[in-house]
XYZ file of C-alpha atoms in Angstrom:
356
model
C -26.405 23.709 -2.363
C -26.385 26.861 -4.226
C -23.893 27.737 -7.196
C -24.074 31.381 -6.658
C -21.080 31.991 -3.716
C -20.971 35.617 -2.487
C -16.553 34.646 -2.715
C -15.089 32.431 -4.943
C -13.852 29.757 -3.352
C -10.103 29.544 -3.739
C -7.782 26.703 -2.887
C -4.195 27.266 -1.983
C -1.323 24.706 -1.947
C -0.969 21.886 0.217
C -2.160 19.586 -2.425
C -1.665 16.061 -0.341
C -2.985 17.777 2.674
C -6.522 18.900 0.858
C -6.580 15.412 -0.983
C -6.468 13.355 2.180
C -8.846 15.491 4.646
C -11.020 15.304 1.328
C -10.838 11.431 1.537
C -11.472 11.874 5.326
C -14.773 13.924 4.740
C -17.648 11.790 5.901
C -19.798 12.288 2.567
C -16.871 11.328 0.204
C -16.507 8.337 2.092
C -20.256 7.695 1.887
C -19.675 8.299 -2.350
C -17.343 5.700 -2.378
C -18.674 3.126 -0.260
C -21.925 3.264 -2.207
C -20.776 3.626 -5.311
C -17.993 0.674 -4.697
C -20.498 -1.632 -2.660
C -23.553 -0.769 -3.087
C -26.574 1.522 -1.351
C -26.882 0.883 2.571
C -23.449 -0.193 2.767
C -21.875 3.043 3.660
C -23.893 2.739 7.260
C -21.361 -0.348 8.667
C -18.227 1.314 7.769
C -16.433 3.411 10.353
C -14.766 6.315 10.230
C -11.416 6.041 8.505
C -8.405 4.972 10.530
C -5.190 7.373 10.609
C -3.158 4.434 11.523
C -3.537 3.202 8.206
C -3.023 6.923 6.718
C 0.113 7.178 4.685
C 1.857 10.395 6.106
C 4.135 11.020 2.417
C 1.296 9.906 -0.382
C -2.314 10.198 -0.561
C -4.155 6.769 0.841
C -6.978 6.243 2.863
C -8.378 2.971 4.283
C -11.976 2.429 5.248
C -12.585 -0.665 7.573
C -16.510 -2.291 8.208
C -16.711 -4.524 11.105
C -18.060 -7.244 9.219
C -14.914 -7.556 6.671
C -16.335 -10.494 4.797
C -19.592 -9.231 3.657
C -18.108 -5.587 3.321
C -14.330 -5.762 2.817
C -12.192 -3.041 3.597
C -11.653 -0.364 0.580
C -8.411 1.079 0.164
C -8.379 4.623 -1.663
C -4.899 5.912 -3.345
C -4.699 8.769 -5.404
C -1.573 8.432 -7.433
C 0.518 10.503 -10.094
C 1.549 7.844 -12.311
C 1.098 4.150 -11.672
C 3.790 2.242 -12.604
C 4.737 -1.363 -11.786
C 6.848 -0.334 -8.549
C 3.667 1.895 -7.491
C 1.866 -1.832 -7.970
C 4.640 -3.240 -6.312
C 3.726 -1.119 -3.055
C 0.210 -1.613 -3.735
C 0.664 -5.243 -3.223
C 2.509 -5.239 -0.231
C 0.064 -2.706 1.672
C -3.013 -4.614 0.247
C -0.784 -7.849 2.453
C -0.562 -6.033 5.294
C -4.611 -5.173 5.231
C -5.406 -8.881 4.648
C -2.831 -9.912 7.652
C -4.442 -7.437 9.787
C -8.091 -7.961 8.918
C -8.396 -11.331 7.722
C -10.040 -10.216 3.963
C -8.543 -9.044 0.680
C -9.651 -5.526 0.161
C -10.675 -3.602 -2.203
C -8.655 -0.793 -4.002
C -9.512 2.151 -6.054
C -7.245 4.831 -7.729
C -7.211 7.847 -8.213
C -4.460 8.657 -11.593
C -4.143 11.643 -11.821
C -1.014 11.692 -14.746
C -1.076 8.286 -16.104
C -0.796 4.568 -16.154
C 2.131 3.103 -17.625
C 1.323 1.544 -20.849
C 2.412 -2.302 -19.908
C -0.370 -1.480 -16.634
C -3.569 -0.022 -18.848
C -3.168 -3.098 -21.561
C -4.062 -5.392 -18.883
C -7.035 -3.602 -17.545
C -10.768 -3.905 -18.790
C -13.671 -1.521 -18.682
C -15.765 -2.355 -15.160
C -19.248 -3.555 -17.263
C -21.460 -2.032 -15.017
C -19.244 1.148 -14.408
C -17.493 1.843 -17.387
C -15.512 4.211 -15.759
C -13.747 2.059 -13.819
C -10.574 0.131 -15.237
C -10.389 -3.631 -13.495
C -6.857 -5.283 -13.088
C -6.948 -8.938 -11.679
C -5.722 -8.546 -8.427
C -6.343 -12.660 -7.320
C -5.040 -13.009 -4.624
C -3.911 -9.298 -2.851
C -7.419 -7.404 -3.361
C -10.759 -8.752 -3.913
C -10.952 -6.329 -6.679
C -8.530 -3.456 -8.070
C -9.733 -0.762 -10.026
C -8.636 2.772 -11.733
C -10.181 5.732 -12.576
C -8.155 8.024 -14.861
C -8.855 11.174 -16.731
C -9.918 8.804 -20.135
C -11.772 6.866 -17.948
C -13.794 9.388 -17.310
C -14.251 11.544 -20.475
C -17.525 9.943 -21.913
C -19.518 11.019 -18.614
C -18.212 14.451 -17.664
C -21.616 15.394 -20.076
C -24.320 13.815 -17.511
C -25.809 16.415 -15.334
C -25.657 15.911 -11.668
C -22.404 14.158 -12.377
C -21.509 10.712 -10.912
C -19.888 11.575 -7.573
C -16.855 9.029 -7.919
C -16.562 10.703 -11.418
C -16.844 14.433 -9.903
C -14.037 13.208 -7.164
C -10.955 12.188 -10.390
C -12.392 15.298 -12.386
C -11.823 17.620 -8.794
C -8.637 15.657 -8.486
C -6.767 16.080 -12.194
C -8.239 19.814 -11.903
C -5.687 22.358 -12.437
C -8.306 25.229 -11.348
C -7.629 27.265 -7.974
C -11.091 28.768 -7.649
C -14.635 26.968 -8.200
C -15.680 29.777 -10.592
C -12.956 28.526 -13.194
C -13.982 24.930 -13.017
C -16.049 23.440 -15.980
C -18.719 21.898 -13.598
C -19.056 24.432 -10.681
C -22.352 24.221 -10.880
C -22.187 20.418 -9.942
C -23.455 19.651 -6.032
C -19.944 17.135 -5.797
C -17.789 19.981 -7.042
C -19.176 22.393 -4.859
C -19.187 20.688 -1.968
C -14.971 19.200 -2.490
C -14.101 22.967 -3.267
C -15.862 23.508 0.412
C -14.420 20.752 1.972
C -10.773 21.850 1.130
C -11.599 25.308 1.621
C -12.292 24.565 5.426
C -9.565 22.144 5.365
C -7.253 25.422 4.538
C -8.682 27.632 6.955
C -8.399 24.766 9.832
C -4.792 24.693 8.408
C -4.164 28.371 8.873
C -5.700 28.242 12.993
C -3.064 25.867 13.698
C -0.530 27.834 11.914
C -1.139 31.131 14.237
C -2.198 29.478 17.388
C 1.489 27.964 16.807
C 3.225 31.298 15.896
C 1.246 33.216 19.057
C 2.995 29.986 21.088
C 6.146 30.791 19.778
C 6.291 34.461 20.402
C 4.643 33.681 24.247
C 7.411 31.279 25.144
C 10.053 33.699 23.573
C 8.900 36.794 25.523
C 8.799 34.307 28.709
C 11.914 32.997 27.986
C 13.221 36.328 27.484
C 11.849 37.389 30.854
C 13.085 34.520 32.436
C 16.819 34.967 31.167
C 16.702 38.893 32.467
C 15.881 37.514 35.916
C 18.839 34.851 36.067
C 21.458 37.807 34.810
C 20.734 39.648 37.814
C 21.946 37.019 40.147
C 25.280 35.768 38.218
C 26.887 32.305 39.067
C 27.971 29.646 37.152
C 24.719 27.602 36.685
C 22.696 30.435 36.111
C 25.121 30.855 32.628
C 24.775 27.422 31.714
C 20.989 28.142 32.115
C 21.182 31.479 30.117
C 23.235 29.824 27.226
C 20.280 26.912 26.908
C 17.739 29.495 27.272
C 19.590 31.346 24.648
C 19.630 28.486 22.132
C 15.884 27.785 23.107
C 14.872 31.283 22.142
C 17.096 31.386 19.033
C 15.124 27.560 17.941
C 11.621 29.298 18.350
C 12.447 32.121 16.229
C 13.556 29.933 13.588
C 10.479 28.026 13.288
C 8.237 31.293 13.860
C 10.038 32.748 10.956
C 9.373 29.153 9.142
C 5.905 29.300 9.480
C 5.207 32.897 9.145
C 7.136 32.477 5.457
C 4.805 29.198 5.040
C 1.497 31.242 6.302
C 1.971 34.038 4.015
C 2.115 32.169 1.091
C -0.565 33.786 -1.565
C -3.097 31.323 -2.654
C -2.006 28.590 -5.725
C -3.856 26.061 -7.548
C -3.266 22.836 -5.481
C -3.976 20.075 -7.967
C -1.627 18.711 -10.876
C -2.731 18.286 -14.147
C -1.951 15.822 -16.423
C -0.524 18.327 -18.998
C 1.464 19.841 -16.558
C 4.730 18.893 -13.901
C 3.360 17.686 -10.691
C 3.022 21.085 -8.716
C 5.013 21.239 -5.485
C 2.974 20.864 -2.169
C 5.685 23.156 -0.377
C 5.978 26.632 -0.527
C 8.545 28.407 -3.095
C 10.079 30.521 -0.216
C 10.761 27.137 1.653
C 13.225 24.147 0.447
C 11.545 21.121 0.320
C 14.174 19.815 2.658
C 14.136 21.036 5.654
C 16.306 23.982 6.312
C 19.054 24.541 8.644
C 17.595 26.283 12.199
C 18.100 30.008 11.299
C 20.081 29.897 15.528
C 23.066 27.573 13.251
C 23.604 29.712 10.418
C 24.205 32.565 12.992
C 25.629 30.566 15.130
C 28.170 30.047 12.439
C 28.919 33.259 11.734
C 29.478 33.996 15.571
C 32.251 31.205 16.207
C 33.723 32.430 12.678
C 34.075 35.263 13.583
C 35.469 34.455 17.396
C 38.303 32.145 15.863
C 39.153 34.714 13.373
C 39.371 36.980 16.309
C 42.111 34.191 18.464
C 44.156 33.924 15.429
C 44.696 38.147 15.243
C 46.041 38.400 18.620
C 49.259 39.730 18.904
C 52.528 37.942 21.176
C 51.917 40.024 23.648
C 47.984 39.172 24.273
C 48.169 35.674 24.179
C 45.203 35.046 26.650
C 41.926 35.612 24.963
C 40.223 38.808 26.096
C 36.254 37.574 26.087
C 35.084 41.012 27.037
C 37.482 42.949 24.200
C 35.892 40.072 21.783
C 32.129 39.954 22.649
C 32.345 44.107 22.364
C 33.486 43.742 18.936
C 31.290 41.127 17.967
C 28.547 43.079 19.490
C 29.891 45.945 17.246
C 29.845 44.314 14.191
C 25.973 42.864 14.588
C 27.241 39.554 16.451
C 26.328 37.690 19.570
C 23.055 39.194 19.870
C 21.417 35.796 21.198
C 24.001 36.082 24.042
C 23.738 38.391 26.862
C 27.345 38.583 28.208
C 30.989 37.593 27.236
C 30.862 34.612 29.683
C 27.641 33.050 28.104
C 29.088 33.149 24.768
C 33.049 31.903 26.352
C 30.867 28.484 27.282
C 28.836 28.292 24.539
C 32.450 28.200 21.688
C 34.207 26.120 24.042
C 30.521 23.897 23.691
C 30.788 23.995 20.280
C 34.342 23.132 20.351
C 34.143 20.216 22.068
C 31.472 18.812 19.910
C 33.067 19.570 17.077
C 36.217 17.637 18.263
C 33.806 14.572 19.139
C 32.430 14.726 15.794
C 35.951 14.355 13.774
C-alpha cells in the first residue's frame, strides 16, 4: 500500500462509530485473531455478530464454531477501566459463556487509563510484552490490556505489530494520516482507510435520508392541497395529521442537515486530553425537542393569549379573526385554514388536561 496519497486522508467525528466498523473490518479481525490465537486460526472464525454489538460503547465479539479449541474473543475499547467497567466486563463475559458454552477471551483497548488498584494486579504477557494479563479464572479464559505504556517500547519496530498499530490508531489525537507519527506504517494506512470509507458510507445514508425527507414532504404537501379542495370534516382531521407529519420531517431534515455539515474533527481521544464528544457541537447530546413543538408552542401561546383579549361583547372565539392575525404575525404556517388549527388547540387541550 503506498504512503504517498494524492488527499490526505481526514477523519471526522463519530469516534464510536469509526472504532466499531474498524473492529468490524475483516483484516482487523484477522490481526487479532492471529495475533490472540495464533496463525491459521483467523480462517474458523465468522464474521462478527451485531447481536452481540454494544449500541452505546465500543465492543465487538468474534465467535468460531468450534468454541473449545478457539474460544470466542471479546474486543472493548475503553476510556478508563475502572472496577465498575470490570464489573460489566464480568457480567457480559457470563452471558458469552451461558450462550456459548466457553469462557472467552477479552482484550482492551485503554485508551485514558487503568485505575491504579486494576494495573497493580496485572503482569506483562511473556511472550507479548505488550499485553497486560489480569486473572480472569473463572469469567474469561484469559483477560488482557493494551494501553498507551504498554505499548511505548515497540512503537520503534518498523512494520509495526498490527495489534500495536490498532491502540497507537486508537489513543491518536491526529485527524489526518499525514500528521500521524507512523503514516508510513501498512496498519495505519489501511485503519485511516477503513474509517475514511466508514465516513463516506456514513454521509450516503445521511442524504439518501434527507432526499427521503424532502420527497415525502413535497408529497405530503401535494397530497394536503388536494384534500383542501374538497372540505369536510375528515378531510381536516387528515390535513391536521398531515400537517404534523410534514412539520416532524422537517425537523429531522434540519437535524441531519446540521449533523451532515459538520466540518471534519479529529475523532479519537487522547490520553492528555477530555474525551472528545462523538456528537456534533451544533446538536445537544440529548436529543432535542421536534423543531413542529417549539412552534407549536408558540402557536397555542399565542391563540390563548388571543381568548383572554377578547372583549364582553365577543365572547365566542372568532377562529378566522385569530388565524389572520396569527398568520400576520409569522404564525400557523404549518396549518392551512382556521378550522385545521380550531382542532388541532382543542387537540392539544385535551391532552394537556389528560396529562395533569
Amino acid at each position: 500500500m503506498s504512503s504517498h496519497s494524492r488527499e490526505p486522508i481526514t477523519l471526522p467525528y463519530k469516534a464510536d462509530l469509526v472504532k466499531k466498523q474498524v473492529l468490524l473490518n475483516h483484516e482487523v479481525k484477522n490481526y487479532i485473531i492471529t495475533q490472540l490465537i495464533g496463525t491459521g486460526a483467523e480462517q474458523w472464525y465468522r464474521p462478527p455478530l451485531t447481536e452481540w454489538v454494544d449500541l452505546e460503547g465500543t465492543q465487538i465479539l468474534y465467535v468460531a464454531d468450534d468454541v473449545h479449541n478457539y474460544p470466542p474473543i471479546v474486543i472493548k475499547i475503553q476510556e478508563i477501566v475502572d472496577e465498575q467497567f470490570l464489573h460489566d466486563t464480568v457480567s457480559f463475559c457470563e452471558k458469552i459463556n451461558q450462550r456459548y458454552g466457553a469462557a472467552p477471551i477479552i482484550l482492551i483497548f485503554t485508551i485514558n487509563r487503568i485505575q491504579d488498584e486494576i494495573v497493580l494486579k496485572t503482569t506483562r504477557d511473556p511472550i507479548d510484552p505488550f499485553l497486560l494479563n489480569l486473572s480472569s479464572f473463572p469469567w474469561a479464559n484469559k483477560c488482557m490490556f493494551i494501553t498507551k505504556d504498554s505499548i511505548q517500547n515497540h512503537l520503534s519496530q518498523k512494520p509495526l505489530i498490527p495489534i500495536v498499530a490498532l491502540e497507537a490508531f486508537f489513543i491518536s489525537q491526529k485527524a489526518s494520516i499525514h500528521s500521524h507519527s507512523h503514516k508510513d506504517d501498512p496498519t495505519v494506512q489501511l485503519l485511516y482507510r477503513v474509517s475514511k470509507d466508514v465516513m463516506v458510507a456514513e454521509n450516503t445514508m445521511t442524504n439518501d435520508f434527507l432526499s427521503l425527507c424532502d420527497e415525502l414532504e413535497t408529497k405530503l404537501g401535494n397530497g394536503m392541497k388536494e384534500l383542501v379542495e374538497t372540505s369536510s370534516n375528515t378531510n381536516k382531521r387528515t390535513i391536521d395529521c398531515l400537517n404534523e407529519s410534514t412539520e416532524l420531517l422537517k425537523s429531522y431534515r434540519i437535524k441531519y442537515t446540521l449533523n451532515n455539515s459538520e466540518p471534519a474533527s479529529p475523532i479519537l481521544s487522547s490520553p492528555s486530553m477530555s474525551p472528545i464528544s462523538t456528537t456534533p457541537a451544533t446538536i445537544p447530546a440529548t436529543t432535542p425537542a421536534p423543531i413542529s413543538s417549539i412552534r407549536n408552542s408558540q402557536n397555542w401561546e399565542f391563540v390563548a393569549k388571543y381568548q383572554q383579549s377578547l372583549d364582553d361583547d365577543e365572547k365566542r372565539m372568532n377562529w378566522k379573526k385569530c388565524f389572520a392575525e396569527g398568520r400576520r404575525q409569522g404564525l400557523f404556517s404549518n396549518y392551512s385554514q382556521p378550522a385545521s388549527l380550531k382542532n388541532a388547540y382543542q387537540r392539544y387541550n385535551r391532552q394537556r388536561r389528560m396529562e395533569s
